[in-house]
CSV table of N, CA and C in Angstrom, one decimal:
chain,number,residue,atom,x,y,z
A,4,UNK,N,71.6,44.5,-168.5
A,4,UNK,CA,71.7,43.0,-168.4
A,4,UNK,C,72.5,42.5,-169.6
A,5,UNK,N,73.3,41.8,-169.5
A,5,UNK,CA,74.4,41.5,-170.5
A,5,UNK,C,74.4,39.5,-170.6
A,6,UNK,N,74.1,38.8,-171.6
A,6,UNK,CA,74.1,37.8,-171.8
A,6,UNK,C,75.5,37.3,-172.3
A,7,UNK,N,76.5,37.4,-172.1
A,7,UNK,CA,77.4,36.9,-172.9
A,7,UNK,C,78.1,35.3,-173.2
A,8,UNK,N,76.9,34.8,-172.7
A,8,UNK,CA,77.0,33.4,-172.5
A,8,UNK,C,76.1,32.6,-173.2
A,9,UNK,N,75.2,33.6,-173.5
A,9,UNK,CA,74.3,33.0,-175.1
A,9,UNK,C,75.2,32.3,-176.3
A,10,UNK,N,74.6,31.4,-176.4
A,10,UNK,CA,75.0,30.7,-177.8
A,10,UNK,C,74.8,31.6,-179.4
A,11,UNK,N,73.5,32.5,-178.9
A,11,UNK,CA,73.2,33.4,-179.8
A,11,UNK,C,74.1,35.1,-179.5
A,12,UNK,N,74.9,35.0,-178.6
A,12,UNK,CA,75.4,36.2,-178.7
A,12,UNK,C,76.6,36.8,-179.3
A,13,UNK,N,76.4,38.3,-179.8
A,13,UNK,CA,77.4,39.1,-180.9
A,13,UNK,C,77.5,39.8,-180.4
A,14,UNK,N,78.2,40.9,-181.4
A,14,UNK,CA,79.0,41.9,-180.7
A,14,UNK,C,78.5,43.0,-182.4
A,15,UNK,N,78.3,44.2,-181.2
A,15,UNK,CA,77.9,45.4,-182.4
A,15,UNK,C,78.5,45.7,-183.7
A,16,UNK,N,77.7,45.3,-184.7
A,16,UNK,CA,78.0,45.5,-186.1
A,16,UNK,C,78.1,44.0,-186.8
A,17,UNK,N,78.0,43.1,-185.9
A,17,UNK,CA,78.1,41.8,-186.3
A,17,UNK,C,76.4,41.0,-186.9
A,18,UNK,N,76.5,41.3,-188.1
A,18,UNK,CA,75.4,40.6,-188.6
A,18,UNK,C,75.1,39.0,-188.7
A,19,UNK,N,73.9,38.3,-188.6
A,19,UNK,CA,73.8,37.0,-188.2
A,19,UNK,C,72.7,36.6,-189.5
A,20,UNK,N,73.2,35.6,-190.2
A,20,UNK,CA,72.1,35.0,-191.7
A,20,UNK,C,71.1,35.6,-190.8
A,21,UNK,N,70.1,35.5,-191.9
A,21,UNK,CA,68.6,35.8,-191.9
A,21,UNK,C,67.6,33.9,-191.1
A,22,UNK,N,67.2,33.9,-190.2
A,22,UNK,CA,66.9,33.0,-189.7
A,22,UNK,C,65.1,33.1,-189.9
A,23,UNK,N,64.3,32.2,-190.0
A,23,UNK,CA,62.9,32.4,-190.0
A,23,UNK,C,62.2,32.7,-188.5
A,24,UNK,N,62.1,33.7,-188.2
A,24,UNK,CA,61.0,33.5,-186.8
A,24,UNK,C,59.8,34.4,-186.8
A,25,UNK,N,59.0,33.5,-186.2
A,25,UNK,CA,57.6,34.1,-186.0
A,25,UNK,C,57.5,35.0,-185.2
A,26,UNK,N,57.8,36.4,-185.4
A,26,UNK,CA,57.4,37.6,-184.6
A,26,UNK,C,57.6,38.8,-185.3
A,27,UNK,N,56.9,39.9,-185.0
A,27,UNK,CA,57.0,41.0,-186.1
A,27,UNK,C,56.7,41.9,-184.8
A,28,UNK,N,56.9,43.0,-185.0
A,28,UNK,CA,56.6,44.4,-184.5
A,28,UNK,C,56.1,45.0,-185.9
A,29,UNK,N,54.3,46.2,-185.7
A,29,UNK,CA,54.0,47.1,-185.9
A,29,UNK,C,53.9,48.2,-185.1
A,30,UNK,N,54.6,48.7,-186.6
A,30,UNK,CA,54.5,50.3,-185.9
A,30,UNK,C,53.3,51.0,-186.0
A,31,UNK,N,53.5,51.6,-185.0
A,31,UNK,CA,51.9,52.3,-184.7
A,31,UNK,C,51.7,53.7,-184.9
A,32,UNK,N,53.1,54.0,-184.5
A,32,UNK,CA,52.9,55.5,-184.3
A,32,UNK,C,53.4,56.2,-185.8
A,33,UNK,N,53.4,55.4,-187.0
A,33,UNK,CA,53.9,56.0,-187.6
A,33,UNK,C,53.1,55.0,-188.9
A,34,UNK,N,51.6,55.3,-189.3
A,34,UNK,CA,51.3,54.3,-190.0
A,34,UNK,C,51.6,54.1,-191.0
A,35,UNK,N,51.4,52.5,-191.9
A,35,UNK,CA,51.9,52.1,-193.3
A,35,UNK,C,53.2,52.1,-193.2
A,36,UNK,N,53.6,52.0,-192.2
A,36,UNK,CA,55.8,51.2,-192.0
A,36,UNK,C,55.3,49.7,-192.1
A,37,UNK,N,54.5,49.3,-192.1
A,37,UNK,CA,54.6,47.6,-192.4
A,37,UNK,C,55.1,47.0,-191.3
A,38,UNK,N,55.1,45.8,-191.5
A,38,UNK,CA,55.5,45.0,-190.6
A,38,UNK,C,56.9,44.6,-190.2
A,39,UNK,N,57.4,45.0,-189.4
A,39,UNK,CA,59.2,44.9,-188.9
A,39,UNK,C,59.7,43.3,-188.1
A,40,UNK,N,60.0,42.1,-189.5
A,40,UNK,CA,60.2,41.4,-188.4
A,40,UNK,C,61.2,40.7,-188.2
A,41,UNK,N,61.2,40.2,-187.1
A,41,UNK,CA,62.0,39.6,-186.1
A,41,UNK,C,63.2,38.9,-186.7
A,42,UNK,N,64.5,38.7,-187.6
A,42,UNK,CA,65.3,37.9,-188.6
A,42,UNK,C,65.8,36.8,-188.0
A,43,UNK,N,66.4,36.9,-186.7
A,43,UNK,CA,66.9,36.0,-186.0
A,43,UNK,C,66.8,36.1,-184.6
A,44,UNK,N,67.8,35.2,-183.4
A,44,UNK,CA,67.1,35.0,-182.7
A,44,UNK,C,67.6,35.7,-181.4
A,45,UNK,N,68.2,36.7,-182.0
A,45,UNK,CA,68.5,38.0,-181.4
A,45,UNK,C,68.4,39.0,-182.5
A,46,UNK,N,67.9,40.3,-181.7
A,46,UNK,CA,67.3,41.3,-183.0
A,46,UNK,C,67.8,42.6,-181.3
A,47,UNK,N,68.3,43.6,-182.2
A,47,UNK,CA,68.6,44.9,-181.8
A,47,UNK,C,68.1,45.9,-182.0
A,48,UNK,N,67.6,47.1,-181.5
A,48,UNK,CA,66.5,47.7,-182.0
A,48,UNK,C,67.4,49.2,-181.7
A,49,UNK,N,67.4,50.1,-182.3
A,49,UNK,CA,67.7,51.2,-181.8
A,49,UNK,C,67.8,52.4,-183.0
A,50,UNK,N,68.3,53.2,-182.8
A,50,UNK,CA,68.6,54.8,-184.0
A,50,UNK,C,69.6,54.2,-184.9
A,51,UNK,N,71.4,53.5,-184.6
A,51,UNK,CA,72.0,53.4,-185.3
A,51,UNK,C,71.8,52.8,-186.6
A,52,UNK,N,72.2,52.7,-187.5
A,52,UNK,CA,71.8,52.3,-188.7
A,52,UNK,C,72.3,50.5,-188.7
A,53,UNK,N,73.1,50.1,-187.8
A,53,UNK,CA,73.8,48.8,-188.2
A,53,UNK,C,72.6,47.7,-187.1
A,54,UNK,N,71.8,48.2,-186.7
A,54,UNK,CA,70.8,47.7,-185.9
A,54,UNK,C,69.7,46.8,-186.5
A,55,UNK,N,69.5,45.5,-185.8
A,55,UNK,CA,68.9,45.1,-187.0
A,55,UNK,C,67.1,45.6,-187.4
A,56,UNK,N,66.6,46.0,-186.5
A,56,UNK,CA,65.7,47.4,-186.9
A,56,UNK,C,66.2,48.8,-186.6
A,57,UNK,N,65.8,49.6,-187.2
A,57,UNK,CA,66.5,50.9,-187.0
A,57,UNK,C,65.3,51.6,-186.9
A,58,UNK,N,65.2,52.7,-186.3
A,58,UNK,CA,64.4,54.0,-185.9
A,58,UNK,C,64.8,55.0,-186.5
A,59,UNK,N,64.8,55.9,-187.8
A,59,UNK,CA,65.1,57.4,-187.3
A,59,UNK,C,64.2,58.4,-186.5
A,60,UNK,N,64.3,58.1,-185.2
A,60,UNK,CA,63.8,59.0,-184.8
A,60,UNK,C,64.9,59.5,-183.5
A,61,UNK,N,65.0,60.7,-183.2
A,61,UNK,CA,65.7,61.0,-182.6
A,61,UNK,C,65.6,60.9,-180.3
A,62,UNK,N,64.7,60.3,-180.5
A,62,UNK,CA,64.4,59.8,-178.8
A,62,UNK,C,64.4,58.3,-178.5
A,63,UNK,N,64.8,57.7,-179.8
A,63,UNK,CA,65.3,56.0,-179.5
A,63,UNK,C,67.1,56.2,-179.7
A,64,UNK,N,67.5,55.9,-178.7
A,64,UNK,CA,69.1,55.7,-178.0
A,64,UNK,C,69.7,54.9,-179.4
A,65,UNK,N,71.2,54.8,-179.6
A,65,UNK,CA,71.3,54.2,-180.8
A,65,UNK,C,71.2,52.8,-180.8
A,66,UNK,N,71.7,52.5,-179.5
A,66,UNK,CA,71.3,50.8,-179.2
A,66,UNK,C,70.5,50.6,-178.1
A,67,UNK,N,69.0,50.6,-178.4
A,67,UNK,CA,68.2,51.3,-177.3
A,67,UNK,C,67.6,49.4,-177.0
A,68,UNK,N,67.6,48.5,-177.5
A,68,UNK,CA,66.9,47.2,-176.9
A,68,UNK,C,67.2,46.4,-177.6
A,69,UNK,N,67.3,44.9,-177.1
A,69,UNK,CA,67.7,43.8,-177.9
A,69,UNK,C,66.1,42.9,-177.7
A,70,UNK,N,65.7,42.0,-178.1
A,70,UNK,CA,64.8,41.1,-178.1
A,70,UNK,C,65.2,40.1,-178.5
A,71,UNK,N,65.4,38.8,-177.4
A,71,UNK,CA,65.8,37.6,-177.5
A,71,UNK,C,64.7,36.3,-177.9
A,72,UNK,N,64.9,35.5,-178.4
A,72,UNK,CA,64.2,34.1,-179.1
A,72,UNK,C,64.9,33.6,-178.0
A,73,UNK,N,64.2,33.0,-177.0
A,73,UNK,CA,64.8,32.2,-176.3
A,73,UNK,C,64.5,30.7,-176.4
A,74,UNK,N,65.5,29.6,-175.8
A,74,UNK,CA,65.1,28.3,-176.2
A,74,UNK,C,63.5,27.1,-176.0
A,75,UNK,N,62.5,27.8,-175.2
A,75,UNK,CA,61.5,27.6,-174.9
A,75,UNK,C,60.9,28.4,-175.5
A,76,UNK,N,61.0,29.2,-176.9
A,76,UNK,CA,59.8,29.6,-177.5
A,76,UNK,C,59.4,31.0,-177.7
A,77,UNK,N,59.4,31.2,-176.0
A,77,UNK,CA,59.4,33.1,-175.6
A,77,UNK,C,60.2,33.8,-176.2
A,78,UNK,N,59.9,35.3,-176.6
A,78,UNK,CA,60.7,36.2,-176.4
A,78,UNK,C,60.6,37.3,-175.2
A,79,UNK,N,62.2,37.6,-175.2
A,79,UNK,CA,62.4,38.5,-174.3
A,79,UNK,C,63.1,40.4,-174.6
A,80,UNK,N,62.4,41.1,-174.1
A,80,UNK,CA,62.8,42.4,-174.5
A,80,UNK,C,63.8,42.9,-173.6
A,81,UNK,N,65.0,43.4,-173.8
A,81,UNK,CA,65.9,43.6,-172.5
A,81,UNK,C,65.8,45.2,-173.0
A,82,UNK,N,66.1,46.2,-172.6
A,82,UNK,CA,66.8,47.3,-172.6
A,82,UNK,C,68.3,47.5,-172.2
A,83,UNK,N,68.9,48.0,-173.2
A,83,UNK,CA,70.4,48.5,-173.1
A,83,UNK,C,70.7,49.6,-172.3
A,84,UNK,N,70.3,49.6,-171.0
A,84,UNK,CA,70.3,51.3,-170.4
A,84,UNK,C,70.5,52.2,-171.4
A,85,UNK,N,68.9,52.5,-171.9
A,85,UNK,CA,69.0,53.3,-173.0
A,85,UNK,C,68.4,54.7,-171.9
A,86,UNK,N,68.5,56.1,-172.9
A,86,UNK,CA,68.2,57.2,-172.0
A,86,UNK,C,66.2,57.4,-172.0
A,87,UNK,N,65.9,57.1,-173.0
A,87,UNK,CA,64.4,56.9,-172.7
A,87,UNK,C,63.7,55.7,-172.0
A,88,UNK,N,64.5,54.5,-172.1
A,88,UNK,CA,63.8,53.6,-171.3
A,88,UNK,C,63.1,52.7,-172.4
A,89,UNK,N,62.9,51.1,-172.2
A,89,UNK,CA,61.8,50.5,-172.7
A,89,UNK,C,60.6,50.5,-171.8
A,90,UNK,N,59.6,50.3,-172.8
A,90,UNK,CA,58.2,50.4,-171.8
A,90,UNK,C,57.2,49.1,-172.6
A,91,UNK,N,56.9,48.2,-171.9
A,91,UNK,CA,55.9,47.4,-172.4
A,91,UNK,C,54.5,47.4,-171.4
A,92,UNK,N,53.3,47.8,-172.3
A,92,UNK,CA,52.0,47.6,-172.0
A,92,UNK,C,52.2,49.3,-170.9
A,93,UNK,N,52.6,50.3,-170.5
A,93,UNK,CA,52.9,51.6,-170.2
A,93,UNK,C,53.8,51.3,-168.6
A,94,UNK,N,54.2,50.4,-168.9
A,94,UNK,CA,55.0,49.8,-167.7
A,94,UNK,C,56.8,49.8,-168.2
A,95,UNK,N,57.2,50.7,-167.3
A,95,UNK,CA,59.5,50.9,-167.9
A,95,UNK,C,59.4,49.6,-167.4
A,96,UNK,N,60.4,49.0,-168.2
A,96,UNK,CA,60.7,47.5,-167.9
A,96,UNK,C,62.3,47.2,-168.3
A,97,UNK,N,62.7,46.7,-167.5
A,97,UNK,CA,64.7,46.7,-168.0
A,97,UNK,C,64.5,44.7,-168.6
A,98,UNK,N,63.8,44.2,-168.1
A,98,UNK,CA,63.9,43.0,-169.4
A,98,UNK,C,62.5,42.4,-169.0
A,99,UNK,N,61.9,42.1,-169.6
A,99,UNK,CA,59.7,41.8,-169.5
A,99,UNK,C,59.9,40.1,-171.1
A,100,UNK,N,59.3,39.4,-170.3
A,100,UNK,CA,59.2,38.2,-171.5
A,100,UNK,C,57.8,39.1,-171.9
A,101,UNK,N,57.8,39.2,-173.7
A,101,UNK,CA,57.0,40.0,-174.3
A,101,UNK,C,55.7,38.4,-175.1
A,102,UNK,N,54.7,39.2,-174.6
A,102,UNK,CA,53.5,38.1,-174.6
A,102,UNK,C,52.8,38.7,-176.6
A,103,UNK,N,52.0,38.3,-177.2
A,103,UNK,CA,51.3,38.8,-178.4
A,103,UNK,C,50.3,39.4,-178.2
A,104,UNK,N,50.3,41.0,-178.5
A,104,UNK,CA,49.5,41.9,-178.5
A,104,UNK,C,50.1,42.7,-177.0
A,105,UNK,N,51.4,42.5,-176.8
A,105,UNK,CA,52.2,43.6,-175.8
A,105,UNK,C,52.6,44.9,-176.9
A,106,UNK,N,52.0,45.8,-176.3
A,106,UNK,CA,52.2,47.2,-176.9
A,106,UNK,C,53.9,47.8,-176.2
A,107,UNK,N,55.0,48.1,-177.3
A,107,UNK,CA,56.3,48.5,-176.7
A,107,UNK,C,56.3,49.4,-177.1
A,108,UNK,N,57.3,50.7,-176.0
A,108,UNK,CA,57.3,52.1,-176.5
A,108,UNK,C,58.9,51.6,-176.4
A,109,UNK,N,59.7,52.4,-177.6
A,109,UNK,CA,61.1,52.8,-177.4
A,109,UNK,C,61.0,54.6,-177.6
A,110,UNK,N,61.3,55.7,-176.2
A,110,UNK,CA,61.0,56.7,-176.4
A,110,UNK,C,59.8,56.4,-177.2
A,111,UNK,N,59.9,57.7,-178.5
A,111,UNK,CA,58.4,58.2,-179.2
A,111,UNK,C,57.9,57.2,-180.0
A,112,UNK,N,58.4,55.7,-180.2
A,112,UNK,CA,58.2,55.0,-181.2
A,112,UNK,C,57.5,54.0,-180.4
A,113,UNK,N,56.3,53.6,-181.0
A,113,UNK,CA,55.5,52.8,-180.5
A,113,UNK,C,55.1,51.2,-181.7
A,114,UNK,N,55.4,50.3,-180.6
A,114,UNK,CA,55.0,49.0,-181.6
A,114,UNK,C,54.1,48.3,-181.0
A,115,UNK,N,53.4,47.2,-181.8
A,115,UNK,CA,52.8,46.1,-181.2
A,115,UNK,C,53.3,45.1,-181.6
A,116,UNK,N,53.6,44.3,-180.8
A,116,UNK,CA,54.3,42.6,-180.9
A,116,UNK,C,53.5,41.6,-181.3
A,117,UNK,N,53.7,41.3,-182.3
A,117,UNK,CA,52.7,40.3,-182.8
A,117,UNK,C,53.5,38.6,-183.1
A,118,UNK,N,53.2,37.4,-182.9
A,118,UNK,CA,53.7,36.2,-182.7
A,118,UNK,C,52.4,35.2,-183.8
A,119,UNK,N,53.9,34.7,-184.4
A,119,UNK,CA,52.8,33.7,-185.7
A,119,UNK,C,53.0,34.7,-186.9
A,120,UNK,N,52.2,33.5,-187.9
A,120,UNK,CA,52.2,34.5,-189.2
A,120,UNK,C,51.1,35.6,-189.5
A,121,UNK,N,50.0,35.8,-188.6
A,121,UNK,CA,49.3,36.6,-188.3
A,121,UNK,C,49.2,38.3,-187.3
């Protein structure tokens, strides 16, 4: 699923200021990585290093998911037809509006979505 009609949308390798939003991903499967959060109001998640979280792990695709700030507040997790799939709550999902305390797998890397400064 391809937005290119977002106001917020870029193009790979294109970095965007640091914007404040309330959302983080912990990692779970890999404890004491701290809290990974959200910079702006599109966030890319994958292996490559120019992503704005990065994985080394080798079963996250290099541009394996985007996670959108949408204008009412929600975020949304899309998957980039990656080869492992996104999965929220143990359910493959190709784009799921992500609620607080939705558990996401990218392949072997597991997070929990957390909303607010808590």
């Amino acid at each position: 699923m391809k937005f290119n009609l977002w106001s917020f949308f870029r193009r790979r390798g294109e970095r965007q200021p640091a914007i404040l939003v309330r959302a983080r991903f912990i990692r779970t499967d890999l404890p004491g990585k701290g809290d990974l959060w959200l910079r702006s109001p599109l966030c890319r998640l994958g292996r490559a290093p120019d992503n704005d979280i990065s994985f080394d792990n080798d079963s996250v695709s290099g541009y394996h998911a985007e996670v959108y700030h949408l204008p009412d507040g929600t975020f949304q997790l899309c998957d980039l037809d990656s080869t492992n799939g996104a999965w929220v709550n143990g359910k493959r999902i190709h784009s799921q509006i992500l609620s607080n305390g939705d558990v996401v797998e990218l392949g072997e890397v597991r997070l929990h979505f957390r909303t607010g400064d808590r």
